[in-house]
Every structure is written in C-alpha cells, then in structure tokens.
GROMACS .gro file of C-alpha atoms in nm:
model
  414
    1MET     CA    1  -8.161 -11.721  16.718
    2ASN     CA    2  -8.003 -11.927  16.439
    3ARG     CA    3  -7.871 -11.684  16.183
    4ARG     CA    4  -7.708 -11.804  15.861
    5VAL     CA    5  -7.331 -11.759  15.837
    6VAL     CA    6  -7.125 -11.718  15.520
    7VAL     CA    7  -6.760 -11.681  15.422
    8THR     CA    8  -6.677 -11.351  15.252
    9GLY     CA    9  -6.296 -11.336  15.255
   10MET     CA   10  -5.980 -11.539  15.307
   11GLY     CA   11  -5.608 -11.481  15.360
   12ALA     CA   12  -5.311 -11.716  15.370
   13VAL     CA   13  -4.943 -11.733  15.464
   14THR     CA   14  -4.834 -12.093  15.412
   15PRO     CA   15  -4.550 -12.322  15.300
   16VAL     CA   16  -4.721 -12.349  14.959
   17GLY     CA   17  -4.779 -11.978  14.906
   18ASN     CA   18  -4.824 -11.645  15.082
   19THR     CA   19  -5.163 -11.562  14.933
   20VAL     CA   20  -5.479 -11.768  14.887
   21GLU     CA   21  -5.438 -11.764  14.510
   22GLU     CA   22  -5.074 -11.879  14.520
   23ALA     CA   23  -5.144 -12.149  14.779
   24TRP     CA   24  -5.450 -12.281  14.597
   25ASN     CA   25  -5.273 -12.291  14.259
   26ASN     CA   26  -4.988 -12.491  14.411
   27LEU     CA   27  -5.225 -12.728  14.590
   28LYS     CA   28  -5.419 -12.795  14.269
   29ALA     CA   29  -5.089 -12.867  14.093
   30GLY     CA   30  -4.974 -13.107  14.366
   31VAL     CA   31  -4.678 -12.890  14.466
   32SER     CA   32  -4.521 -12.972  14.803
   33GLY     CA   33  -4.408 -12.702  15.044
   34ILE     CA   34  -4.180 -12.937  15.237
   35ALA     CA   35  -3.802 -12.880  15.223
   36PRO     CA   36  -3.489 -12.884  15.443
   37ILE     CA   37  -3.513 -12.656  15.747
   38THR     CA   38  -3.335 -12.321  15.714
   39ASN     CA   39  -3.445 -12.155  16.042
   40PHE     CA   40  -3.177 -12.328  16.250
   41ASP     CA   41  -2.894 -12.582  16.230
   42THR     CA   42  -3.036 -12.936  16.222
   43SER     CA   43  -2.704 -13.123  16.212
   44ASP     CA   44  -2.767 -13.276  16.557
   45PHE     CA   45  -3.114 -13.398  16.462
   46ASP     CA   46  -3.227 -13.718  16.292
   47ILE     CA   47  -3.489 -13.521  16.095
   48ASN     CA   48  -3.396 -13.208  15.903
   49PHE     CA   49  -3.702 -13.096  15.704
   50ALA     CA   50  -4.034 -12.919  15.754
   51GLY     CA   51  -4.286 -12.692  15.585
   52GLU     CA   52  -4.140 -12.345  15.633
   53VAL     CA   53  -4.305 -12.024  15.516
   54LYS     CA   54  -4.077 -11.877  15.251
   55ASN     CA   55  -4.008 -11.519  15.138
   56PHE     CA   56  -4.180 -11.366  15.441
   57ASP     CA   57  -4.015 -11.048  15.571
   58ALA     CA   58  -4.188 -10.922  15.886
   59SER     CA   59  -3.968 -10.612  15.905
   60ALA     CA   60  -4.067 -10.511  15.553
   61LEU     CA   61  -4.435 -10.567  15.630
   62PHE     CA   62  -4.458 -10.414  15.977
   63GLY     CA   63  -4.133 -10.221  16.033
   64LYS     CA   64  -3.828 -10.340  16.228
   65LYS     CA   65  -3.943 -10.198  16.562
   66GLU     CA   66  -4.286 -10.360  16.550
   67ALA     CA   67  -4.148 -10.689  16.416
   68ARG     CA   68  -3.912 -10.716  16.717
   69ARG     CA   69  -4.204 -10.678  16.958
   70LEU     CA   70  -4.407 -10.966  16.819
   71ASP     CA   71  -4.355 -11.337  16.764
   72ARG     CA   72  -4.349 -11.493  16.419
   73TYR     CA   73  -4.689 -11.657  16.475
   74THR     CA   74  -4.842 -11.310  16.528
   75HIS     CA   75  -4.666 -11.180  16.215
   76PHE     CA   76  -4.829 -11.459  16.014
   77ALA     CA   77  -5.172 -11.390  16.165
   78MET     CA   78  -5.150 -11.016  16.100
   79GLU     CA   79  -5.069 -11.066  15.733
   80SER     CA   80  -5.329 -11.338  15.668
   81SER     CA   81  -5.592 -11.126  15.847
   82ARG     CA   82  -5.500 -10.820  15.641
   83GLN     CA   83  -5.549 -11.023  15.324
   84ALA     CA   84  -5.881 -11.166  15.441
   85ILE     CA   85  -6.020 -10.829  15.550
   86GLU     CA   86  -5.917 -10.675  15.219
   87ASP     CA   87  -6.061 -10.969  15.024
   88SER     CA   88  -6.395 -10.938  15.204
   89GLY     CA   89  -6.428 -10.559  15.188
   90LEU     CA   90  -6.576 -10.594  15.537
   91LEU     CA   91  -6.451 -10.270  15.689
   92LYS     CA   92  -6.553 -10.040  15.407
   93ASN     CA   93  -6.867  -9.823  15.405
   94GLY     CA   94  -6.920  -9.768  15.777
   95THR     CA   95  -6.929 -10.121  15.918
   96ASP     CA   96  -7.007 -10.117  16.292
   97ARG     CA   97  -6.671 -10.235  16.429
   98SER     CA   98  -6.819 -10.308  16.772
   99ARG     CA   99  -7.003 -10.594  16.598
  100VAL     CA  100  -6.686 -10.739  16.442
  101GLY     CA  101  -6.473 -10.982  16.644
  102MET     CA  102  -6.168 -11.206  16.625
  103VAL     CA  103  -6.120 -11.576  16.700
  104ILE     CA  104  -5.760 -11.672  16.621
  105GLY     CA  105  -5.605 -11.988  16.763
  106SER     CA  106  -5.256 -12.128  16.809
  107CYS     CA  107  -5.122 -12.444  16.971
  108VAL     CA  108  -4.812 -12.291  17.127
  109GLY     CA  109  -4.836 -11.917  17.060
  110GLY     CA  110  -4.497 -11.748  17.089
  111LEU     CA  111  -4.298 -12.044  17.219
  112SER     CA  112  -4.008 -11.969  16.984
  113SER     CA  113  -3.974 -11.624  17.141
  114VAL     CA  114  -3.975 -11.779  17.489
  115LEU     CA  115  -3.690 -12.009  17.389
  116GLU     CA  116  -3.493 -11.721  17.238
  117GLN     CA  117  -3.539 -11.503  17.545
  118HIS     CA  118  -3.446 -11.788  17.778
  119GLU     CA  119  -3.114 -11.807  17.594
  120VAL     CA  120  -3.071 -11.431  17.644
  121LEU     CA  121  -3.147 -11.471  18.015
  122GLN     CA  122  -2.891 -11.749  18.051
  123SER     CA  123  -2.615 -11.581  17.850
  124LYS     CA  124  -2.662 -11.209  17.922
  125GLY     CA  125  -2.869 -11.186  18.240
  126PRO     CA  126  -3.222 -11.067  18.328
  127SER     CA  127  -3.168 -10.703  18.233
  128ARG     CA  128  -3.124 -10.797  17.867
  129VAL     CA  129  -3.451 -10.989  17.827
  130ASN     CA  130  -3.691 -10.833  17.577
  131PRO     CA  131  -3.953 -10.633  17.775
  132PHE     CA  132  -4.218 -10.754  17.531
  133THR     CA  133  -4.154 -11.123  17.604
  134ILE     CA  134  -4.483 -11.180  17.786
  135SER     CA  135  -4.697 -11.037  17.508
  136MET     CA  136  -4.484 -11.216  17.249
  137MET     CA  137  -4.558 -11.555  17.407
  138LEU     CA  138  -4.932 -11.532  17.477
  139PRO     CA  139  -5.169 -11.719  17.242
  140ASP     CA  140  -5.419 -11.430  17.262
  141THR     CA  141  -5.170 -11.170  17.137
  142ALA     CA  142  -5.253 -11.234  16.772
  143PRO     CA  143  -5.628 -11.161  16.794
  144ALA     CA  144  -5.571 -10.876  17.039
  145ARG     CA  145  -5.305 -10.712  16.821
  146ILE     CA  146  -5.513 -10.739  16.504
  147ALA     CA  147  -5.815 -10.593  16.684
  148ILE     CA  148  -5.600 -10.291  16.776
  149ASP     CA  149  -5.495 -10.246  16.413
  150TYR     CA  150  -5.855 -10.230  16.293
  151ASN     CA  151  -6.037 -10.104  16.606
  152LEU     CA  152  -6.250 -10.418  16.628
  153THR     CA  153  -6.423 -10.426  16.967
  154GLY     CA  154  -6.650 -10.727  16.925
  155PRO     CA  155  -6.591 -11.071  17.084
  156ASN     CA  156  -6.219 -11.152  17.084
  157MET     CA  157  -6.056 -11.476  17.192
  158ALA     CA  158  -5.784 -11.733  17.130
  159VAL     CA  159  -5.880 -12.100  17.100
  160VAL     CA  160  -5.633 -12.373  17.198
  161THR     CA  161  -5.734 -12.731  17.119
  162ALA     CA  162  -5.403 -12.863  16.985
  163CYS     CA  163  -5.429 -12.970  16.621
  164ALA     CA  164  -5.807 -12.917  16.618
  165THR     CA  165  -5.758 -12.546  16.692
  166GLY     CA  166  -5.803 -12.409  16.340
  167THR     CA  167  -6.133 -12.589  16.294
  168ASP     CA  168  -6.259 -12.498  16.641
  169THR     CA  169  -6.184 -12.128  16.580
  170ILE     CA  170  -6.403 -12.129  16.270
  171GLY     CA  171  -6.669 -12.331  16.448
  172GLU     CA  172  -6.678 -12.102  16.751
  173ALA     CA  173  -6.689 -11.797  16.523
  174PHE     CA  174  -6.984 -11.960  16.345
  175GLU     CA  175  -7.162 -12.004  16.679
  176ILE     CA  176  -7.093 -11.645  16.793
  177ILE     CA  177  -7.250 -11.505  16.477
  178ARG     CA  178  -7.529 -11.763  16.471
  179ARG     CA  179  -7.651 -11.665  16.818
  180GLY     CA  180  -7.632 -11.292  16.743
  181ASP     CA  181  -7.329 -11.178  16.946
  182ALA     CA  182  -7.150 -11.041  16.638
  183ASP     CA  183  -7.219 -10.970  16.272
  184ALA     CA  184  -6.875 -11.077  16.152
  185ILE     CA  185  -6.577 -11.265  16.293
  186ILE     CA  186  -6.225 -11.290  16.155
  187ALA     CA  187  -6.137 -11.651  16.235
  188GLY     CA  188  -5.850 -11.890  16.180
  189GLY     CA  189  -5.522 -12.019  16.311
  190SER     CA  190  -5.156 -11.927  16.317
  191GLU     CA  191  -4.852 -12.129  16.411
  192ALA     CA  192  -4.473 -12.088  16.414
  193VAL     CA  193  -4.348 -12.411  16.569
  194ILE     CA  194  -4.036 -12.487  16.369
  195ASN     CA  195  -3.780 -12.458  16.648
  196PRO     CA  196  -3.527 -12.702  16.798
  197LEU     CA  197  -3.733 -12.795  17.104
  198ILE     CA  198  -4.049 -12.886  16.913
  199LEU     CA  199  -3.853 -13.078  16.649
  200ALA     CA  200  -3.666 -13.270  16.920
  201SER     CA  201  -3.988 -13.345  17.108
  202PHE     CA  202  -4.168 -13.492  16.808
  203GLN     CA  203  -3.851 -13.671  16.700
  204VAL     CA  204  -3.823 -13.861  17.029
  205MET     CA  205  -4.196 -13.938  17.010
  206LYS     CA  206  -4.123 -14.098  16.670
  207ALA     CA  207  -4.423 -13.914  16.528
  208LEU     CA  208  -4.241 -13.756  16.231
  209SER     CA  209  -4.158 -13.908  15.896
  210PRO     CA  210  -3.780 -13.968  15.887
  211ASN     CA  211  -3.753 -13.935  15.508
  212ASN     CA  212  -3.465 -13.684  15.487
  213GLU     CA  213  -3.375 -13.811  15.139
  214ASN     CA  214  -3.707 -13.697  14.992
  215PRO     CA  215  -3.874 -13.427  15.206
  216ALA     CA  216  -4.139 -13.346  14.943
  217GLY     CA  217  -4.240 -13.712  14.937
  218ALA     CA  218  -4.230 -13.768  15.312
  219CYS     CA  219  -4.595 -13.717  15.407
  220ARG     CA  220  -4.798 -14.004  15.258
  221PRO     CA  221  -5.151 -14.002  15.397
  222PHE     CA  222  -5.351 -14.324  15.351
  223ASP     CA  223  -5.057 -14.498  15.180
  224LEU     CA  224  -4.963 -14.842  15.310
  225ASN     CA  225  -4.605 -14.725  15.374
  226ARG     CA  226  -4.685 -14.398  15.551
  227ASP     CA  227  -4.443 -14.334  15.836
  228GLY     CA  228  -4.532 -14.010  16.011
  229PHE     CA  229  -4.632 -13.647  15.970
  230VAL     CA  230  -4.426 -13.341  15.875
  231MET     CA  231  -4.402 -13.026  16.091
  232SER     CA  232  -4.512 -12.704  15.929
  233GLU     CA  233  -4.600 -12.340  15.998
  234GLY     CA  234  -4.821 -12.059  15.871
  235SER     CA  235  -5.156 -11.889  15.910
  236VAL     CA  236  -5.491 -11.890  15.732
  237VAL     CA  237  -5.784 -11.667  15.822
  238LEU     CA  238  -6.145 -11.660  15.702
  239VAL     CA  239  -6.395 -11.377  15.737
  240LEU     CA  240  -6.726 -11.519  15.858
  241GLU     CA  241  -7.030 -11.297  15.832
  242GLU     CA  242  -7.402 -11.306  15.901
  243LEU     CA  243  -7.582 -11.359  15.571
  244GLU     CA  244  -7.805 -11.051  15.570
  245HIS     CA  245  -7.514 -10.831  15.681
  246ALA     CA  246  -7.313 -10.960  15.385
  247GLN     CA  247  -7.603 -10.920  15.145
  248LYS     CA  248  -7.672 -10.561  15.250
  249ARG     CA  249  -7.320 -10.456  15.164
  250ARG     CA  250  -7.322 -10.667  14.846
  251ALA     CA  251  -7.031 -10.880  14.956
  252ASN     CA  252  -6.888 -11.155  14.738
  253ILE     CA  253  -7.014 -11.463  14.922
  254LEU     CA  254  -6.778 -11.759  14.881
  255ALA     CA  255  -6.958 -12.032  15.075
  256GLU     CA  256  -7.196 -12.094  15.364
  257VAL     CA  257  -7.097 -12.249  15.698
  258ILE     CA  258  -7.374 -12.491  15.790
  259GLY     CA  259  -7.252 -12.717  16.070
  260TYR     CA  260  -6.999 -12.760  16.347
  261GLY     CA  261  -6.926 -13.042  16.587
  262THR     CA  262  -6.665 -13.063  16.860
  263CYS     CA  263  -6.579 -13.300  17.146
  264VAL     CA  264  -6.298 -13.451  17.348
  265GLU     CA  265  -6.244 -13.825  17.387
  266ALA     CA  266  -6.125 -13.822  17.752
  267TYR     CA  267  -5.909 -14.120  17.660
  268HIS     CA  268  -5.538 -14.045  17.598
  269LEU     CA  269  -5.314 -13.738  17.563
  270ALA     CA  270  -5.137 -13.852  17.248
  271ALA     CA  271  -5.336 -14.128  17.075
  272PRO     CA  272  -5.691 -14.146  16.937
  273ARG     CA  273  -5.939 -14.413  17.038
  274GLU     CA  274  -5.896 -14.698  16.793
  275ASP     CA  275  -6.272 -14.725  16.747
  276GLY     CA  276  -6.282 -14.365  16.620
  277LEU     CA  277  -6.552 -14.258  16.865
  278GLY     CA  278  -6.426 -13.900  16.900
  279ALA     CA  279  -6.410 -13.843  16.525
  280ILE     CA  280  -6.748 -14.010  16.481
  281THR     CA  281  -6.900 -13.783  16.746
  282ALA     CA  282  -6.761 -13.461  16.596
  283MET     CA  283  -6.875 -13.549  16.244
  284SER     CA  284  -7.218 -13.664  16.362
  285ARG     CA  285  -7.273 -13.345  16.563
  286ALA     CA  286  -7.177 -13.127  16.267
  287ILE     CA  287  -7.414 -13.313  16.036
  288ALA     CA  288  -7.698 -13.292  16.290
  289LYS     CA  289  -7.646 -12.918  16.339
  290ALA     CA  290  -7.645 -12.866  15.963
  291GLY     CA  291  -7.974 -13.051  15.932
  292ILE     CA  292  -7.852 -13.262  15.640
  293GLU     CA  293  -7.817 -13.632  15.568
  294PRO     CA  294  -7.474 -13.798  15.560
  295SER     CA  295  -7.544 -13.888  15.197
  296GLU     CA  296  -7.538 -13.517  15.106
  297ILE     CA  297  -7.165 -13.486  15.180
  298ASP     CA  298  -6.966 -13.480  14.856
  299TYR     CA  299  -6.612 -13.413  14.978
  300ILE     CA  300  -6.408 -13.445  15.298
  301ASN     CA  301  -6.080 -13.270  15.365
  302THR     CA  302  -5.948 -13.517  15.618
  303HIS     CA  303  -5.717 -13.464  15.911
  304GLY     CA  304  -5.498 -13.711  15.719
  305THR     CA  305  -5.166 -13.670  15.897
  306GLY     CA  306  -4.985 -13.963  15.739
  307THR     CA  307  -4.937 -14.148  16.069
  308ARG     CA  308  -5.017 -14.518  16.095
  309LEU     CA  309  -5.296 -14.482  16.349
  310ASN     CA  310  -5.461 -14.152  16.252
  311ASP     CA  311  -5.537 -14.242  15.891
  312LYS     CA  312  -5.668 -14.586  15.983
  313VAL     CA  313  -5.894 -14.449  16.258
  314GLU     CA  314  -6.022 -14.159  16.047
  315THR     CA  315  -6.111 -14.394  15.761
  316LEU     CA  316  -6.299 -14.616  16.005
  317ALA     CA  317  -6.485 -14.316  16.149
  318ILE     CA  318  -6.585 -14.179  15.808
  319LYS     CA  319  -6.727 -14.519  15.712
  320ASP     CA  320  -6.918 -14.537  16.040
  321VAL     CA  321  -7.078 -14.194  15.989
  322LEU     CA  322  -7.141 -14.210  15.614
  323GLY     CA  323  -7.210 -14.581  15.576
  324GLU     CA  324  -7.189 -14.709  15.219
  325HIS     CA  325  -7.191 -14.347  15.096
  326ALA     CA  326  -6.832 -14.322  15.222
  327TYR     CA  327  -6.722 -14.510  14.910
  328ASP     CA  328  -6.889 -14.249  14.688
  329THR     CA  329  -6.736 -13.957  14.880
  330ILE     CA  330  -6.416 -13.793  14.762
  331ILE     CA  331  -6.156 -13.738  15.034
  332THR     CA  332  -5.814 -13.572  15.034
  333SER     CA  333  -5.532 -13.482  15.269
  334SER     CA  334  -5.386 -13.137  15.210
  335LYS     CA  335  -5.112 -13.225  15.461
  336SER     CA  336  -4.946 -13.437  15.192
  337MET     CA  337  -4.839 -13.101  15.043
  338THR     CA  338  -4.857 -12.848  15.328
  339GLY     CA  339  -4.733 -13.057  15.616
  340HIS     CA  340  -4.905 -13.019  15.952
  341LEU     CA  341  -4.967 -12.654  16.046
  342PHE     CA  342  -5.088 -12.759  16.393
  343GLY     CA  343  -5.313 -12.475  16.515
  344ALA     CA  344  -5.352 -12.345  16.161
  345ALA     CA  345  -5.413 -12.685  15.999
  346GLY     CA  346  -5.791 -12.672  16.022
  347ALA     CA  347  -5.789 -12.318  15.887
  348ILE     CA  348  -5.593 -12.396  15.571
  349GLU     CA  349  -5.808 -12.704  15.520
  350ALA     CA  350  -6.122 -12.491  15.555
  351MET     CA  351  -5.978 -12.261  15.289
  352VAL     CA  352  -5.933 -12.565  15.064
  353CYS     CA  353  -6.297 -12.665  15.122
  354VAL     CA  354  -6.418 -12.319  15.025
  355LYS     CA  355  -6.204 -12.312  14.709
  356THR     CA  356  -6.324 -12.662  14.621
  357LEU     CA  357  -6.685 -12.539  14.641
  358THR     CA  358  -6.623 -12.225  14.437
  359ASP     CA  359  -6.396 -12.377  14.171
  360GLY     CA  360  -6.522 -12.734  14.139
  361ILE     CA  361  -6.169 -12.873  14.161
  362ILE     CA  362  -6.043 -13.136  14.406
  363SER     CA  363  -5.676 -13.088  14.496
  364PRO     CA  364  -5.490 -13.420  14.522
  365THR     CA  365  -5.339 -13.630  14.797
  366ILE     CA  366  -4.982 -13.656  14.671
  367ASN     CA  367  -4.720 -13.924  14.745
  368TYR     CA  368  -4.982 -14.200  14.724
  369GLU     CA  369  -4.822 -14.516  14.583
  370THR     CA  370  -4.936 -14.830  14.765
  371PRO     CA  371  -5.301 -14.884  14.867
  372ASP     CA  372  -5.372 -14.976  15.227
  373PRO     CA  373  -5.669 -15.216  15.265
  374GLU     CA  374  -5.759 -15.040  15.591
  375CYS     CA  375  -5.766 -14.699  15.417
  376ASP     CA  376  -5.980 -14.792  15.119
  377LEU     CA  377  -6.166 -14.467  15.039
  378ASP     CA  378  -6.114 -14.249  14.731
  379CYS     CA  379  -5.831 -14.020  14.844
  380THR     CA  380  -5.779 -13.845  14.506
  381PRO     CA  381  -5.432 -13.990  14.451
  382ASN     CA  382  -5.164 -13.766  14.302
  383GLU     CA  383  -5.370 -13.567  14.050
  384ALA     CA  384  -5.642 -13.304  14.088
  385ARG     CA  385  -5.981 -13.367  13.934
  386HIS     CA  386  -6.293 -13.170  13.851
  387ALA     CA  387  -6.603 -13.242  14.057
  388ASP     CA  388  -6.930 -13.066  14.133
  389VAL     CA  389  -6.919 -13.035  14.511
  390SER     CA  390  -7.218 -12.894  14.701
  391VAL     CA  391  -7.128 -12.990  15.060
  392ALA     CA  392  -6.773 -13.013  15.195
  393MET     CA  393  -6.657 -13.137  15.536
  394SER     CA  394  -6.328 -13.064  15.713
  395ASN     CA  395  -6.198 -13.277  16.002
  396SER     CA  396  -5.933 -13.190  16.261
  397PHE     CA  397  -5.815 -13.403  16.552
  398GLY     CA  398  -5.568 -13.296  16.819
  399LEU     CA  399  -5.344 -13.414  17.101
  400GLY     CA  400  -5.547 -13.451  17.417
  401GLY     CA  401  -5.828 -13.616  17.223
  402HIS     CA  402  -5.981 -13.302  17.073
  403ASN     CA  403  -6.199 -13.357  16.766
  404ALA     CA  404  -6.365 -13.093  16.549
  405THR     CA  405  -6.561 -13.094  16.224
  406ILE     CA  406  -6.691 -12.805  16.016
  407LEU     CA  407  -6.934 -12.824  15.722
  408PHE     CA  408  -6.951 -12.584  15.428
  409ARG     CA  409  -7.212 -12.562  15.152
  410LYS     CA  410  -7.194 -12.400  14.812
  411TYR     CA  411  -7.372 -12.066  14.847
  412ASN     CA  412  -7.707 -12.036  14.678
  413GLU     CA  413  -7.886 -11.703  14.683
  414GLY     CA  414  -8.216 -11.883  14.701
   0.00000   0.00000   0.00000
C-alpha cells in the first residue's frame, strides 16, 4: 500500500518568530534570530550568543502549575502542535482520533531540566527534587503529552537521530501514513538546548562560530570565511495527512510529500565522510522513492551549518547526485538566520520548503560575502528571489553519521 501523503497544516516557535507567518516573513526579509544569550550568565564562556526563542511565556500559555511540570522543549512542541492542528482543521468534524498519531523528535529532550534538578539535589537534598523530573527529561514526553491533550491514540513515538531528527520525524510519519497505519500524523521536532553544559561542550569542540562582535552575522554557510555554526532552539510541526482523507474533509493542501531517504555512515561520531557518501545515499534514496529524476529538483534547503567541513561535503554530495543540474538548482541555508535548532532543524527547514512551494519565493542565505571555490552552487546570497519551484528537497545530517532527506512537491489536484 503506497498512499499519497500531503501537508495540511504547520506551526512554529522559533528564534525568527513564534508563528509560521512571522517566521516566514522574517526569513524572506533576511532577518537573523541570533543575539546575545539571556537565559544564563555567559561571562565565563568564550561564546555568548545563540538563537533564543523570544517572547514565549509558558505559564501564560499553559498555566504556572502545568508549566512547572514540563521542560521547555515540551512547551515549544505543545504550542507549535496547537498551531499546526488549528491551521489544518484536522480535528474538526468527527475525525477518527485513533487514526491520528504523533512523531515528535528531540536530540536531548529535557536535558536542561535534568541539569536544574541536579543542582537542586546537590544544594537542597533529594527530598526537594521535582517529582516530575523523569517525565520532564524523556524525549517521548512531548508527543505523549500532546496526544493526551487531543486524545490522539494512533502511532506515537519520539525519533532521535541527532541533527537529522526533524527530517527523520517527517519521513517516518510519511511512511506510517503511506503504509496505512494512520490517516494523519503530527510530525516535527523540538529542542531547548541553550544551557551552560551544551554551550561549554560545543565550545571546547570548537564547533561554534566565535563571532561575539556580530552575532547576527556569525553563521555564514558556504562562505569562504565561515567559522562554525550557531546554537539555537525552538519547535516546528507539520500535519501530514493521507490525500483522500484530506480531500474528503476539504482541507487546504499545502504540498505533497513524495520521497524520503535515510541512512547512517558507520564512520565517525562527530565528522562526516569527506566523500559525502552518507549524504549521497540519503538524497539518492529519497529521489528513488519519489520516482523522479534528479533533474526535476528545483530547490534544496541544505543542512548548511556554516562549518568548514559540512558545507564542503554537502556541496560535493549535491553535485554527485544531481550532476550538471546541480548548477541550475537553487540552494539555501536557513541556518544563516535561524541558527541550528538541532532536533528541530529539519522541521523548520521542511516548513521553509513548503512555503517556498506555495509562495514561489526563495528565502536567502545571509552573511554571504566571499565565494568559496569548493562551495560553488547558487546559494541565493543575501536577498530573496522569486522562483517557480515544483520540487523541493531538504537535507539534514547529524552527529553519529545520520543522514536524512525529504522531498516535497507542489500540490496538483490532478
């Protein structure tokens, strides 16, 4: 059974806006969400900036009692899911909720809550630890909690594939619907990683851009002088739905999901293969599953972290898969504006692909100044442009060698 799968709703809580409309408008305008960290004191750190979600009050949204029982990553997921469900109209008019599921991923789940409660344990003793600590920390709390809110008893899971998580959640949701195990899946990623331990860990790895003087200009994907990625947080969720199910309820169909490829390189925990084999495999599998030719791809939202090795390897892989057509394909890196949302990165980049298909606008790769001969594709430098895009690809690659690619097509009723 290979049923067609479409996107019927989206929701977003991000450093560039707390709704899809706000985030997309800022991305089109080339607005960066990167700024000095306000969540904690960074005076002991070499790096003091990140992509924080702004103007987000969990207590106002969920009540003080409920907010204290859940980690920030779950707060983000609950709000982005609420937006997506409302946008889709999925749960109106008697939808069978046993056929609606959740696939929400996160790299580290409620790690920030673990760190906070460890401090409580050390300073005040075991009796003062929050009794909800276990559920606060688990990566599956977000999909489980949202299912409770809406009484959704279909397939429910958390995906963890490092920075490929957001793309794998959408891909696995696509497969669940495609094979007939659900009629709709709320899918995406959520991450709240801006805490002292994570910042310190990436700082000593020397993976982050050190550009404290200009945080908004720090992430420079595909630029010759790129010097690292920028940490970020947030959540984006898409509602995926079987085509006939969406048509019967007269849903507003935004795009069609047509292909998904995933693999692991089995090579290194922190670095990609320099020949790009993992990325090549994921892209090739997605294209094969979609039943299209590489020459049909119009646009790629790249993983594009702004690190020396990632951007070089991804460019090499795209050229391997697309051949000469790579030079006619428009690419961008949303991370130049959003930073790296880790487990939610693939989800926000999927949102960008869908908006690109519906609006015919390519959001830019900002902070691009000096061309790199090894990254010689059209990365849409600094300014948005209009383009008629029929097929869009999104790539995500993660620590551990995880690689995932998802393909979207402009929806045609015929």
